[in-house]
mmCIF file of C-alpha atoms and ligand atoms in Angstrom:
data_model
loop_
_atom_site.group_PDB
_atom_site.id
_atom_site.type_symbol
_atom_site.label_atom_id
_atom_site.label_comp_id
_atom_site.label_asym_id
_atom_site.label_seq_id
_atom_site.Cartn_x
_atom_site.Cartn_y
_atom_site.Cartn_z
ATOM 1 C CA MET C 29 50.605 -18.711 -19.461
ATOM 2 C CA ASN C 30 47.489 -16.812 -18.442
ATOM 3 C CA GLU C 31 48.451 -13.261 -17.489
ATOM 4 C CA ASN C 32 45.188 -12.839 -15.618
ATOM 5 C CA ILE C 33 46.262 -15.459 -13.099
ATOM 6 C CA VAL C 34 49.960 -14.744 -12.924
ATOM 7 C CA ALA C 35 49.588 -11.011 -12.332
ATOM 8 C CA GLU C 36 50.246 -9.767 -8.812
ATOM 9 C CA ARG C 37 47.262 -7.969 -7.467
ATOM 10 C CA PRO C 38 45.866 -6.239 -4.478
ATOM 11 C CA THR C 39 42.737 -7.712 -2.987
ATOM 12 C CA PHE C 40 39.545 -5.902 -2.177
ATOM 13 C CA VAL C 41 37.409 -8.141 0.040
ATOM 14 C CA THR C 42 36.467 -6.245 3.188
ATOM 15 C CA HIS C 43 34.183 -8.723 4.946
ATOM 16 C CA LEU C 44 31.279 -11.139 4.579
ATOM 17 C CA GLU C 45 27.705 -10.349 5.466
ATOM 18 C CA CYS C 46 24.653 -12.416 6.446
ATOM 19 C CA SER C 47 22.148 -12.146 3.608
ATOM 20 C CA ILE C 48 19.216 -11.892 6.010
ATOM 21 C CA THR C 49 20.437 -9.983 9.093
ATOM 22 C CA GLY C 50 23.368 -8.031 7.614
ATOM 23 C CA GLU C 51 25.623 -9.260 10.443
ATOM 24 C CA ARG C 52 29.332 -8.919 9.539
ATOM 25 C CA TYR C 53 31.835 -11.770 9.397
ATOM 26 C CA ALA C 54 35.610 -11.542 9.028
ATOM 27 C CA ALA C 55 37.216 -12.298 5.674
ATOM 28 C CA ASP C 56 40.055 -14.853 5.449
ATOM 29 C CA GLN C 57 38.338 -17.348 7.740
ATOM 30 C CA LEU C 58 36.452 -20.491 6.908
ATOM 31 C CA HIS C 59 32.698 -19.881 6.955
ATOM 32 C CA GLY C 60 29.612 -21.931 6.190
ATOM 33 C CA LEU C 61 26.188 -20.396 6.756
ATOM 34 C CA SER C 62 25.652 -17.359 8.949
ATOM 35 C CA ARG C 63 24.558 -17.733 12.560
ATOM 36 C CA ALA C 64 20.998 -17.153 11.298
ATOM 37 C CA GLY C 65 21.436 -20.231 9.072
ATOM 38 C CA ARG C 66 21.468 -18.220 5.848
ATOM 39 C CA PRO C 67 23.970 -17.649 3.016
ATOM 40 C CA LEU C 68 26.871 -15.248 3.495
ATOM 41 C CA LEU C 69 27.644 -12.645 0.847
ATOM 42 C CA VAL C 70 31.163 -11.370 0.131
ATOM 43 C CA ARG C 71 31.624 -7.595 0.258
ATOM 44 C CA TYR C 72 34.348 -5.579 -1.460
ATOM 45 C CA ASP C 73 35.804 -2.099 -1.186
ATOM 46 C CA LEU C 74 34.270 -1.054 -4.483
ATOM 47 C CA GLU C 75 35.609 2.507 -4.263
ATOM 48 C CA ALA C 76 39.117 1.057 -4.168
ATOM 49 C CA VAL C 77 38.311 -1.312 -7.055
ATOM 50 C CA LYS C 78 37.068 1.669 -9.025
ATOM 51 C CA ALA C 79 40.344 3.510 -8.461
ATOM 52 C CA ALA C 80 42.499 0.462 -9.231
ATOM 53 C CA LEU C 81 40.694 -0.815 -12.275
ATOM 54 C CA PRO C 82 39.905 1.642 -15.057
ATOM 55 C CA ARG C 83 37.710 -0.011 -17.666
ATOM 56 C CA GLU C 84 40.467 0.292 -20.289
ATOM 57 C CA ILE C 85 42.706 -2.007 -18.238
ATOM 58 C CA LEU C 86 39.929 -4.544 -18.002
ATOM 59 C CA ALA C 87 39.266 -4.255 -21.731
ATOM 60 C CA ALA C 88 42.914 -5.056 -22.520
ATOM 61 C CA ARG C 89 42.874 -8.328 -20.573
ATOM 62 C CA GLU C 90 42.231 -11.821 -21.851
ATOM 63 C CA THR C 91 38.463 -12.353 -21.573
ATOM 64 C CA ASP C 92 38.361 -15.341 -19.211
ATOM 65 C CA LEU C 93 36.906 -15.543 -15.706
ATOM 66 C CA TRP C 94 40.114 -14.402 -14.001
ATOM 67 C CA ARG C 95 39.884 -11.115 -15.829
ATOM 68 C CA TRP C 96 37.516 -10.093 -13.046
ATOM 69 C CA ARG C 97 39.996 -10.831 -10.254
ATOM 70 C CA GLU C 98 39.546 -7.500 -8.445
ATOM 71 C CA LEU C 99 35.884 -8.422 -7.969
ATOM 72 C CA LEU C 100 36.680 -11.964 -6.811
ATOM 73 C CA PRO C 101 37.611 -13.252 -3.364
ATOM 74 C CA VAL C 102 40.898 -15.097 -4.018
ATOM 75 C CA ARG C 103 43.766 -13.487 -2.138
ATOM 76 C CA ARG C 104 46.787 -15.405 -3.363
ATOM 77 C CA THR C 105 47.445 -15.990 -7.038
ATOM 78 C CA GLU C 106 49.396 -19.177 -6.389
ATOM 79 C CA ASN C 107 46.200 -20.801 -5.113
ATOM 80 C CA VAL C 108 44.381 -20.386 -8.396
ATOM 81 C CA VAL C 109 43.730 -23.542 -10.374
ATOM 82 C CA SER C 110 42.341 -23.264 -13.836
ATOM 83 C CA LEU C 111 41.022 -25.629 -16.462
ATOM 84 C CA GLY C 112 40.463 -22.747 -18.885
ATOM 85 C CA GLU C 113 37.365 -20.847 -17.693
ATOM 86 C CA ILE C 114 36.652 -19.034 -20.939
ATOM 87 C CA GLU C 115 34.159 -16.271 -21.656
ATOM 88 C CA THR C 116 31.132 -18.080 -23.051
ATOM 89 C CA PRO C 117 29.580 -16.952 -26.336
ATOM 90 C CA LEU C 118 26.198 -15.325 -26.892
ATOM 91 C CA VAL C 119 24.600 -17.361 -29.667
ATOM 92 C CA PRO C 120 21.617 -15.948 -31.588
ATOM 93 C CA ILE C 121 18.734 -18.396 -32.092
ATOM 94 C CA SER C 122 16.625 -16.461 -34.535
ATOM 95 C CA ARG C 123 14.604 -19.410 -35.830
ATOM 96 C CA SER C 124 13.636 -21.247 -32.667
ATOM 97 C CA GLY C 125 13.766 -18.182 -30.414
ATOM 98 C CA GLY C 126 13.482 -14.856 -32.210
ATOM 99 C CA ALA C 127 15.397 -12.008 -33.790
ATOM 100 C CA ARG C 128 16.452 -10.487 -30.468
ATOM 101 C CA VAL C 129 17.112 -13.703 -28.551
ATOM 102 C CA LEU C 130 20.638 -14.698 -27.488
ATOM 103 C CA VAL C 131 21.654 -17.871 -25.689
ATOM 104 C CA LYS C 132 24.568 -17.560 -23.301
ATOM 105 C CA ASP C 133 26.029 -20.977 -23.897
ATOM 106 C CA GLU C 134 27.664 -22.072 -20.684
ATOM 107 C CA GLY C 135 28.154 -25.584 -21.994
ATOM 108 C CA ARG C 136 31.561 -24.475 -23.316
ATOM 109 C CA LEU C 137 33.065 -24.261 -19.839
ATOM 110 C CA PRO C 138 35.337 -26.935 -18.275
ATOM 111 C CA THR C 139 33.341 -30.045 -17.245
ATOM 112 C CA GLY C 140 30.643 -28.931 -19.681
ATOM 113 C CA SER C 141 28.607 -26.736 -17.371
ATOM 114 C CA PHE C 142 28.547 -23.394 -15.607
ATOM 115 C CA LYS C 143 29.031 -25.189 -12.322
ATOM 116 C CA ALA C 144 32.721 -24.728 -13.197
ATOM 117 C CA ARG C 145 32.417 -20.986 -12.509
ATOM 118 C CA GLY C 146 31.145 -21.488 -8.982
ATOM 119 C CA LEU C 147 33.232 -24.491 -8.095
ATOM 120 C CA VAL C 148 36.572 -23.182 -9.304
ATOM 121 C CA MET C 149 36.087 -20.231 -6.969
ATOM 122 C CA ALA C 150 34.845 -22.289 -4.026
ATOM 123 C CA VAL C 151 37.632 -24.869 -4.391
ATOM 124 C CA VAL C 152 40.355 -22.238 -4.678
ATOM 125 C CA MET C 153 39.017 -20.548 -1.542
ATOM 126 C CA ALA C 154 38.797 -23.899 0.266
ATOM 127 C CA LYS C 155 42.430 -24.488 -0.559
ATOM 128 C CA GLU C 156 43.357 -20.989 0.568
ATOM 129 C CA LEU C 157 41.553 -21.565 3.865
ATOM 130 C CA GLY C 158 43.096 -24.978 4.508
ATOM 131 C CA VAL C 159 40.212 -27.387 3.798
ATOM 132 C CA SER C 160 41.348 -30.950 3.025
ATOM 133 C CA ARG C 161 38.077 -32.885 2.674
ATOM 134 C CA ILE C 162 34.842 -31.725 1.017
ATOM 135 C CA ALA C 163 31.415 -33.338 0.645
ATOM 136 C CA MET C 164 28.584 -32.194 -1.584
ATOM 137 C CA PRO C 165 25.066 -33.172 -2.652
ATOM 138 C CA THR C 166 24.541 -32.790 -6.403
ATOM 139 C CA ASN C 167 22.160 -33.425 -9.286
ATOM 140 C CA GLY C 168 25.252 -34.095 -11.393
ATOM 141 C CA ASN C 169 26.995 -31.091 -12.892
ATOM 142 C CA ALA C 170 28.117 -29.495 -9.633
ATOM 143 C CA GLY C 171 29.644 -32.771 -8.498
ATOM 144 C CA ALA C 172 31.551 -33.081 -11.753
ATOM 145 C CA ALA C 173 32.983 -29.580 -11.468
ATOM 146 C CA LEU C 174 33.853 -30.090 -7.804
ATOM 147 C CA ALA C 175 35.585 -33.393 -8.564
ATOM 148 C CA ALA C 176 37.644 -31.882 -11.359
ATOM 149 C CA TYR C 177 38.913 -28.821 -9.515
ATOM 150 C CA ALA C 178 39.377 -30.538 -6.158
ATOM 151 C CA SER C 179 41.415 -33.325 -7.761
ATOM 152 C CA ARG C 180 43.560 -30.701 -9.403
ATOM 153 C CA VAL C 181 44.382 -29.008 -6.082
ATOM 154 C CA GLY C 182 44.590 -32.246 -4.105
ATOM 155 C CA ILE C 183 41.470 -31.956 -1.962
ATOM 156 C CA GLU C 184 39.557 -35.167 -1.235
ATOM 157 C CA THR C 185 35.860 -35.178 -2.242
ATOM 158 C CA ILE C 186 32.779 -37.186 -1.368
ATOM 159 C CA VAL C 187 29.825 -36.601 -3.701
ATOM 160 C CA LEU C 188 26.250 -37.756 -3.031
ATOM 161 C CA CYS C 189 23.669 -37.766 -5.813
ATOM 162 C CA PRO C 190 20.081 -39.006 -6.271
ATOM 163 C CA GLU C 191 20.122 -42.591 -7.592
ATOM 164 C CA ASP C 192 18.468 -41.513 -10.865
ATOM 165 C CA THR C 193 21.093 -38.860 -11.648
ATOM 166 C CA PRO C 194 22.042 -39.042 -15.345
ATOM 167 C CA GLU C 195 24.523 -41.899 -15.739
ATOM 168 C CA VAL C 196 27.092 -39.755 -17.526
ATOM 169 C CA ASN C 197 27.235 -37.385 -14.541
ATOM 170 C CA VAL C 198 27.810 -40.162 -12.020
ATOM 171 C CA ARG C 199 30.607 -41.595 -14.136
ATOM 172 C CA GLU C 200 32.321 -38.307 -14.901
ATOM 173 C CA ILE C 201 32.353 -37.498 -11.190
ATOM 174 C CA ALA C 202 34.016 -40.848 -10.461
ATOM 175 C CA MET C 203 36.491 -40.472 -13.317
ATOM 176 C CA GLN C 204 37.586 -37.069 -12.099
ATOM 177 C CA GLY C 205 38.648 -38.519 -8.792
ATOM 178 C CA ALA C 206 35.727 -38.118 -6.375
ATOM 179 C CA GLN C 207 34.133 -40.814 -4.256
ATOM 180 C CA VAL C 208 30.595 -40.798 -5.630
ATOM 181 C CA TRP C 209 27.571 -42.410 -3.952
ATOM 182 C CA ARG C 210 24.058 -42.871 -5.309
ATOM 183 C CA VAL C 211 21.425 -42.144 -2.673
ATOM 184 C CA ASN C 212 17.806 -43.329 -2.743
ATOM 185 C CA GLY C 213 16.333 -39.847 -2.409
ATOM 186 C CA LEU C 214 16.425 -36.340 -3.855
ATOM 187 C CA ILE C 215 19.165 -33.705 -3.643
ATOM 188 C CA ASP C 216 17.967 -32.332 -0.308
ATOM 189 C CA ASP C 217 18.010 -35.874 1.127
ATOM 190 C CA CYS C 218 21.656 -36.085 -0.018
ATOM 191 C CA GLY C 219 22.205 -32.663 1.538
ATOM 192 C CA ALA C 220 20.922 -33.874 4.899
ATOM 193 C CA ILE C 221 23.581 -36.625 4.961
ATOM 194 C CA VAL C 222 26.285 -34.149 3.953
ATOM 195 C CA GLY C 223 25.129 -31.756 6.687
ATOM 196 C CA LYS C 224 25.223 -34.473 9.336
ATOM 197 C CA GLY C 225 28.751 -35.484 8.334
ATOM 198 C CA ALA C 226 29.889 -31.865 8.416
ATOM 199 C CA ALA C 227 28.388 -31.349 11.882
ATOM 200 C CA GLU C 228 30.294 -34.418 13.094
ATOM 201 C CA GLY C 229 33.555 -33.116 11.649
ATOM 202 C CA HIS C 230 33.996 -35.578 8.776
ATOM 203 C CA TRP C 231 34.238 -32.957 6.044
ATOM 204 C CA PHE C 232 33.462 -29.395 4.947
ATOM 205 C CA ASP C 233 29.917 -28.900 3.552
ATOM 206 C CA PHE C 234 29.963 -27.632 -0.053
ATOM 207 C CA SER C 235 26.179 -27.562 -0.635
ATOM 208 C CA THR C 236 24.856 -24.724 -2.808
ATOM 209 C CA LEU C 237 25.064 -21.434 -0.888
ATOM 210 C CA LYS C 238 26.284 -23.133 2.294
ATOM 211 C CA GLU C 239 29.739 -21.786 1.576
ATOM 212 C CA PRO C 240 30.089 -18.182 0.419
ATOM 213 C CA TYR C 241 32.255 -18.369 -2.703
ATOM 214 C CA ARG C 242 30.218 -20.234 -5.300
ATOM 215 C CA ILE C 243 28.038 -17.150 -5.711
ATOM 216 C CA GLU C 244 31.168 -15.115 -6.444
ATOM 217 C CA GLY C 245 32.155 -17.486 -9.235
ATOM 218 C CA LYS C 246 28.656 -17.519 -10.696
ATOM 219 C CA LYS C 247 28.560 -13.741 -10.417
ATOM 220 C CA THR C 248 31.002 -13.619 -13.325
ATOM 221 C CA MET C 249 28.077 -14.537 -15.636
ATOM 222 C CA GLY C 250 26.582 -11.124 -14.919
ATOM 223 C CA LEU C 251 29.904 -9.279 -15.208
ATOM 224 C CA GLU C 252 30.699 -11.028 -18.455
ATOM 225 C CA LEU C 253 27.265 -10.448 -19.933
ATOM 226 C CA ALA C 254 27.484 -6.707 -19.256
ATOM 227 C CA ALA C 255 30.935 -6.478 -20.859
ATOM 228 C CA GLN C 256 29.883 -8.552 -23.884
ATOM 229 C CA LEU C 257 26.870 -6.330 -24.523
ATOM 230 C CA GLY C 258 28.894 -3.111 -24.313
ATOM 231 C CA TRP C 259 27.766 -2.317 -20.739
ATOM 232 C CA ARG C 260 24.098 -2.390 -21.664
ATOM 233 C CA LEU C 261 22.068 -5.145 -20.092
ATOM 234 C CA PRO C 262 19.278 -6.965 -21.942
ATOM 235 C CA LYS C 263 15.624 -6.232 -21.184
ATOM 236 C CA ALA C 264 15.055 -9.715 -19.809
ATOM 237 C CA ILE C 265 17.049 -12.713 -18.595
ATOM 238 C CA PHE C 266 15.584 -16.216 -18.429
ATOM 239 C CA TYR C 267 17.475 -18.338 -15.925
ATOM 240 C CA PRO C 268 16.908 -22.043 -15.133
ATOM 241 C CA THR C 269 16.543 -21.971 -11.378
ATOM 242 C CA GLY C 270 17.432 -24.759 -9.013
ATOM 243 C CA GLY C 271 19.370 -23.494 -6.006
ATOM 244 C CA GLY C 272 19.411 -20.120 -7.722
ATOM 245 C CA THR C 273 23.115 -19.350 -7.239
ATOM 246 C CA GLY C 274 23.467 -17.955 -10.737
ATOM 247 C CA LEU C 275 20.456 -15.675 -10.521
ATOM 248 C CA ILE C 276 21.504 -14.393 -7.101
ATOM 249 C CA GLY C 277 25.080 -14.015 -8.336
ATOM 250 C CA MET C 278 24.114 -12.037 -11.423
ATOM 251 C CA TRP C 279 21.896 -9.759 -9.376
ATOM 252 C CA LYS C 280 24.876 -9.101 -7.090
ATOM 253 C CA ALA C 281 27.113 -8.507 -10.121
ATOM 254 C CA PHE C 282 24.777 -5.825 -11.473
ATOM 255 C CA GLU C 283 24.739 -4.045 -8.121
ATOM 256 C CA GLU C 284 28.548 -4.059 -7.970
ATOM 257 C CA LEU C 285 28.819 -2.837 -11.577
ATOM 258 C CA GLU C 286 26.468 0.034 -10.821
ATOM 259 C CA LYS C 287 28.562 1.013 -7.792
ATOM 260 C CA LEU C 288 31.628 1.008 -10.054
ATOM 261 C CA GLY C 289 29.743 3.361 -12.368
ATOM 262 C CA TRP C 290 29.980 0.906 -15.280
ATOM 263 C CA ILE C 291 26.244 0.447 -15.723
ATOM 264 C CA GLY C 292 23.253 2.543 -14.705
ATOM 265 C CA ALA C 293 20.304 1.745 -12.466
ATOM 266 C CA GLU C 294 18.353 -0.143 -15.125
ATOM 267 C CA ARG C 295 18.071 -3.866 -14.650
ATOM 268 C CA PRO C 296 16.848 -6.713 -16.806
ATOM 269 C CA ARG C 297 13.604 -8.343 -15.735
ATOM 270 C CA MET C 298 14.802 -11.580 -14.171
ATOM 271 C CA TYR C 299 12.714 -14.650 -14.981
ATOM 272 C CA ALA C 300 13.372 -17.617 -12.710
ATOM 273 C CA VAL C 301 12.427 -20.647 -14.797
ATOM 274 C CA GLN C 302 11.463 -23.914 -13.140
ATOM 275 C CA ALA C 303 9.962 -27.198 -14.291
ATOM 276 C CA ALA C 304 6.246 -27.726 -13.646
ATOM 277 C CA GLY C 305 7.149 -30.935 -11.773
ATOM 278 C CA CYS C 306 9.357 -29.035 -9.318
ATOM 279 C CA ALA C 307 8.426 -25.383 -8.955
ATOM 280 C CA PRO C 308 8.749 -24.272 -5.318
ATOM 281 C CA ILE C 309 9.934 -20.776 -6.250
ATOM 282 C CA VAL C 310 7.074 -20.276 -8.707
ATOM 283 C CA ARG C 311 4.539 -21.318 -6.086
ATOM 284 C CA ALA C 312 6.020 -18.928 -3.515
ATOM 285 C CA PHE C 313 6.225 -16.122 -6.081
ATOM 286 C CA GLU C 314 2.578 -16.504 -7.006
ATOM 287 C CA ALA C 315 1.500 -16.704 -3.371
ATOM 288 C CA GLY C 316 3.418 -13.502 -2.592
ATOM 289 C CA GLU C 317 5.568 -15.319 -0.043
ATOM 290 C CA GLU C 318 9.133 -14.537 0.962
ATOM 291 C CA HIS C 319 10.222 -18.139 1.455
ATOM 292 C CA ALA C 320 9.366 -21.301 -0.473
ATOM 293 C CA ASP C 321 8.079 -24.544 1.048
ATOM 294 C CA ARG C 322 9.571 -27.879 -0.028
ATOM 295 C CA TRP C 323 8.101 -29.260 -3.273
ATOM 296 C CA GLU C 324 6.974 -32.855 -2.712
ATOM 297 C CA ASP C 325 7.369 -35.624 -5.331
ATOM 298 C CA ALA C 326 9.639 -33.512 -7.508
ATOM 299 C CA HIS C 327 10.102 -34.848 -11.038
ATOM 300 C CA THR C 328 11.333 -33.413 -14.336
ATOM 301 C CA VAL C 329 13.642 -34.305 -17.226
ATOM 302 C CA ALA C 330 15.637 -31.193 -16.333
ATOM 303 C CA ALA C 331 17.659 -32.781 -13.519
ATOM 304 C CA GLY C 332 19.714 -29.635 -12.832
ATOM 305 C CA ILE C 333 16.636 -27.732 -11.690
ATOM 306 C CA ARG C 334 15.078 -30.560 -9.700
ATOM 307 C CA VAL C 335 15.694 -28.838 -6.389
ATOM 308 C CA PRO C 336 12.709 -29.198 -4.017
ATOM 309 C CA ARG C 337 14.022 -26.704 -1.487
ATOM 310 C CA ALA C 338 16.440 -23.776 -1.934
ATOM 311 C CA ILE C 339 18.222 -22.236 1.018
ATOM 312 C CA GLY C 340 18.535 -18.963 -0.904
ATOM 313 C CA ASP C 341 14.816 -18.931 -1.766
ATOM 314 C CA PHE C 342 14.287 -15.424 -0.351
ATOM 315 C CA LEU C 343 17.250 -14.062 -2.337
ATOM 316 C CA ILE C 344 15.886 -15.492 -5.589
ATOM 317 C CA LEU C 345 12.391 -14.166 -4.882
ATOM 318 C CA ARG C 346 13.719 -10.763 -3.864
ATOM 319 C CA ALA C 347 15.795 -10.378 -7.052
ATOM 320 C CA VAL C 348 12.935 -11.521 -9.279
ATOM 321 C CA ARG C 349 10.489 -9.106 -7.634
ATOM 322 C CA GLU C 350 12.842 -6.116 -7.530
ATOM 323 C CA SER C 351 13.607 -6.644 -11.209
ATOM 324 C CA GLY C 352 9.960 -6.673 -12.247
ATOM 325 C CA GLY C 353 10.339 -10.232 -13.530
ATOM 326 C CA LYS C 354 8.503 -13.391 -12.573
ATOM 327 C CA ALA C 355 8.999 -17.012 -11.622
ATOM 328 C CA LEU C 356 7.671 -19.230 -14.424
ATOM 329 C CA ALA C 357 7.049 -22.970 -14.684
ATOM 330 C CA VAL C 358 7.148 -25.012 -17.897
ATOM 331 C CA GLY C 359 6.163 -28.629 -18.447
ATOM 332 C CA ASP C 360 8.506 -31.381 -19.620
ATOM 333 C CA PRO C 361 6.827 -31.685 -23.049
ATOM 334 C CA ALA C 362 7.455 -27.967 -23.733
ATOM 335 C CA ILE C 363 11.061 -28.361 -22.516
ATOM 336 C CA LEU C 364 11.755 -31.301 -24.834
ATOM 337 C CA LYS C 365 10.056 -29.527 -27.744
ATOM 338 C CA ALA C 366 12.237 -26.453 -27.205
ATOM 339 C CA VAL C 367 15.433 -28.552 -27.108
ATOM 340 C CA ASP C 368 14.363 -30.295 -30.286
ATOM 341 C CA ASP C 369 13.436 -27.072 -32.133
ATOM 342 C CA CYS C 370 16.623 -25.263 -31.187
ATOM 343 C CA ALA C 371 18.785 -28.174 -32.351
ATOM 344 C CA ARG C 372 16.904 -28.675 -35.622
ATOM 345 C CA LYS C 373 16.359 -25.047 -36.574
ATOM 346 C CA ASP C 374 19.364 -23.257 -35.095
ATOM 347 C CA GLY C 375 21.915 -26.060 -34.775
ATOM 348 C CA LEU C 376 22.410 -25.437 -31.072
ATOM 349 C CA LEU C 377 22.026 -28.422 -28.766
ATOM 350 C CA LEU C 378 20.651 -27.156 -25.461
ATOM 351 C CA CYS C 379 20.552 -29.103 -22.218
ATOM 352 C CA PRO C 380 17.002 -29.676 -20.878
ATOM 353 C CA GLU C 381 17.423 -26.839 -18.372
ATOM 354 C CA GLY C 382 18.393 -24.541 -21.240
ATOM 355 C CA GLY C 383 15.387 -25.863 -23.141
ATOM 356 C CA ALA C 384 13.265 -24.802 -20.172
ATOM 357 C CA THR C 385 14.373 -21.179 -20.615
ATOM 358 C CA LEU C 386 13.447 -21.253 -24.296
ATOM 359 C CA ALA C 387 10.084 -22.832 -23.497
ATOM 360 C CA ALA C 388 9.454 -20.188 -20.829
ATOM 361 C CA TYR C 389 10.435 -17.401 -23.219
ATOM 362 C CA ARG C 390 7.975 -18.695 -25.807
ATOM 363 C CA GLN C 391 5.203 -18.875 -23.234
ATOM 364 C CA ALA C 392 6.066 -15.371 -22.022
ATOM 365 C CA LEU C 393 5.747 -14.081 -25.601
ATOM 366 C CA VAL C 394 2.302 -15.626 -25.941
ATOM 367 C CA ASP C 395 1.276 -14.163 -22.585
ATOM 368 C CA GLY C 396 2.498 -10.675 -23.558
ATOM 369 C CA GLU C 397 5.024 -10.803 -20.713
ATOM 370 C CA VAL C 398 7.875 -10.052 -23.175
ATOM 371 C CA GLN C 399 7.774 -8.405 -26.577
ATOM 372 C CA GLU C 400 9.441 -9.672 -29.740
ATOM 373 C CA ASP C 401 11.483 -6.481 -30.087
ATOM 374 C CA GLU C 402 13.018 -6.751 -26.624
ATOM 375 C CA ASP C 403 16.594 -7.993 -26.220
ATOM 376 C CA VAL C 404 16.504 -11.218 -24.268
ATOM 377 C CA VAL C 405 19.204 -13.548 -22.967
ATOM 378 C CA LEU C 406 18.473 -17.202 -22.189
ATOM 379 C CA PHE C 407 20.935 -19.242 -20.144
ATOM 380 C CA ASN C 408 21.961 -22.675 -21.363
ATOM 381 C CA CYS C 409 23.935 -23.896 -18.414
ATOM 382 C CA ALA C 410 25.383 -27.189 -19.672
ATOM 383 C CA THR C 411 26.286 -28.840 -22.925
ATOM 384 C CA GLY C 412 23.414 -30.771 -24.465
ATOM 385 C CA LEU C 413 25.850 -33.610 -25.129
ATOM 386 C CA LYS C 414 25.652 -34.778 -21.516
ATOM 387 C CA TYR C 415 21.980 -35.696 -21.777
ATOM 388 C CA PRO C 416 20.071 -38.599 -23.289
ATOM 389 C CA MET C 417 18.999 -37.954 -26.877
ATOM 390 C CA PRO C 418 16.304 -39.629 -28.951
ATOM 391 C CA GLU C 419 17.514 -42.801 -30.651
ATOM 392 C CA ALA C 420 18.727 -42.616 -34.248
ATOM 393 C CA THR C 421 18.160 -46.091 -35.665
ATOM 394 C CA ARG C 422 18.549 -45.986 -39.445
ATOM 395 C CA THR C 423 21.166 -48.345 -40.881
ATOM 396 C CA LEU C 424 22.616 -49.017 -44.318
ATOM 397 C CA ASP C 425 23.864 -52.436 -45.512
ATOM 398 C CA ARG C 426 26.949 -51.701 -47.587
ATOM 399 C CA HIS C 427 26.790 -55.191 -49.154
ATOM 400 C CA ALA C 428 23.280 -54.709 -50.529
ATOM 401 C CA ALA C 429 22.155 -52.435 -53.359
ATOM 402 C CA ILE C 430 21.516 -48.984 -51.897
ATOM 403 C CA ASP C 431 18.789 -46.873 -53.382
ATOM 404 C CA LEU C 432 20.457 -43.481 -53.062
ATOM 405 C CA ASN C 433 17.283 -41.754 -54.185
ATOM 406 C CA SER C 434 15.625 -42.900 -50.995
ATOM 407 C CA LEU C 435 18.201 -41.257 -48.696
HETATM 408 C C1 LIG B 519 22.838 -26.529 -11.554
HETATM 409 C C2 LIG B 519 22.176 -26.309 -12.817
HETATM 410 C C3 LIG B 519 21.142 -25.361 -12.960
HETATM 411 C C4 LIG B 519 20.638 -24.563 -11.796
HETATM 412 O O1 LIG B 519 21.559 -23.617 -11.362
HETATM 413 P P1 LIG B 519 21.382 -22.835 -9.991
HETATM 414 O O2 LIG B 519 22.232 -21.623 -10.135
HETATM 415 O O3 LIG B 519 21.852 -23.746 -8.914
HETATM 416 O O4 LIG B 519 19.951 -22.503 -9.829
HETATM 417 C C5 LIG B 519 20.608 -25.164 -14.216
HETATM 418 N N1 LIG B 519 21.024 -25.862 -15.284
HETATM 419 C C6 LIG B 519 22.008 -26.780 -15.195
HETATM 420 C C7 LIG B 519 22.418 -27.520 -16.421
HETATM 421 C C8 LIG B 519 22.617 -27.041 -13.970
HETATM 422 O O5 LIG B 519 23.594 -27.949 -13.890
#
């Protein structure tokens, strides 16, 4: 039994806050977006957390996601469902990356992607707040994580994905108990249908950042990273950015850790990595804008970051700018080359989105944006096993003479 979940605990959420106007919202009520139509952020009594949670207590706990419970929104332990949300390893890739490059390999999480972090939290909160039917647009991995956790707590799910979503994602979503529909459009087209259904009362809208708790789950990436590195953050983080929940969540985590006195004011430079075929955040970053326009005709092999429009665009851009980082775009050929190199040279099979972070890191080295002696963390957000791989076609006929010298 996991002590982190069983343990009785006080709870430290004080309220929620509109990310653009700062308007306050009550905790313990079901919320979507703020009245201004923007994401809500969960706020905690961090002074009380500080008093209740000395770092030695944290250090003695099992290292999974629930270790961070004082900094998470769940009120009642009995509502927690878990599929084993482990701490993910930091894997050096010295050959394909460099001597100071670590990959945080999120592919080890339940359902094979870091969407498990966000969705376990959002589903547990939905259960706590009495939701019985959820719909969500997805490029694949989020739908799979939603299906898994919602089935486990007995919430019905309807998942809409673009018709060219990787086949394995569509099938895993169906197998884990969701109703899954292929839609002839992109993720924001799916989102429009979900939004309409929510407005008409058919279901609760679980789109990225349209409910407040996914960020809190994804925030654990930042908490975990700090703990794993001995409370010293790397110089730079390369994050594959679609809706940007993870980047926004980590930025929030660092702020909370500083308020707890566990890290200082220094921050990593945050690099939001997008694919050249869908780079709305990069375009807005370069134009000096606060919001990003929709990217038309989006296409890339990295399905997880094919997000033409992000509702948290201003939060991503703000974090990137405050950190002294950048938004960077890389082409599909560089992405595929990075995946290939990392697998062949370092034995680590990245997903294409993870490949994008390696490709962006390499480009940043060439451009003098990062130095070889700087500690860098790249995020690989799903297991490479979910994605199509090049064919391997060699065969041997066991009945014929085999020239072993030729193997
Ligand atoms: C969803 C997803 C992303 C993008 O994550 P966001 O936090 O929504 O920007 C990146 N990589 C993979 C594999 C994903 O599934």
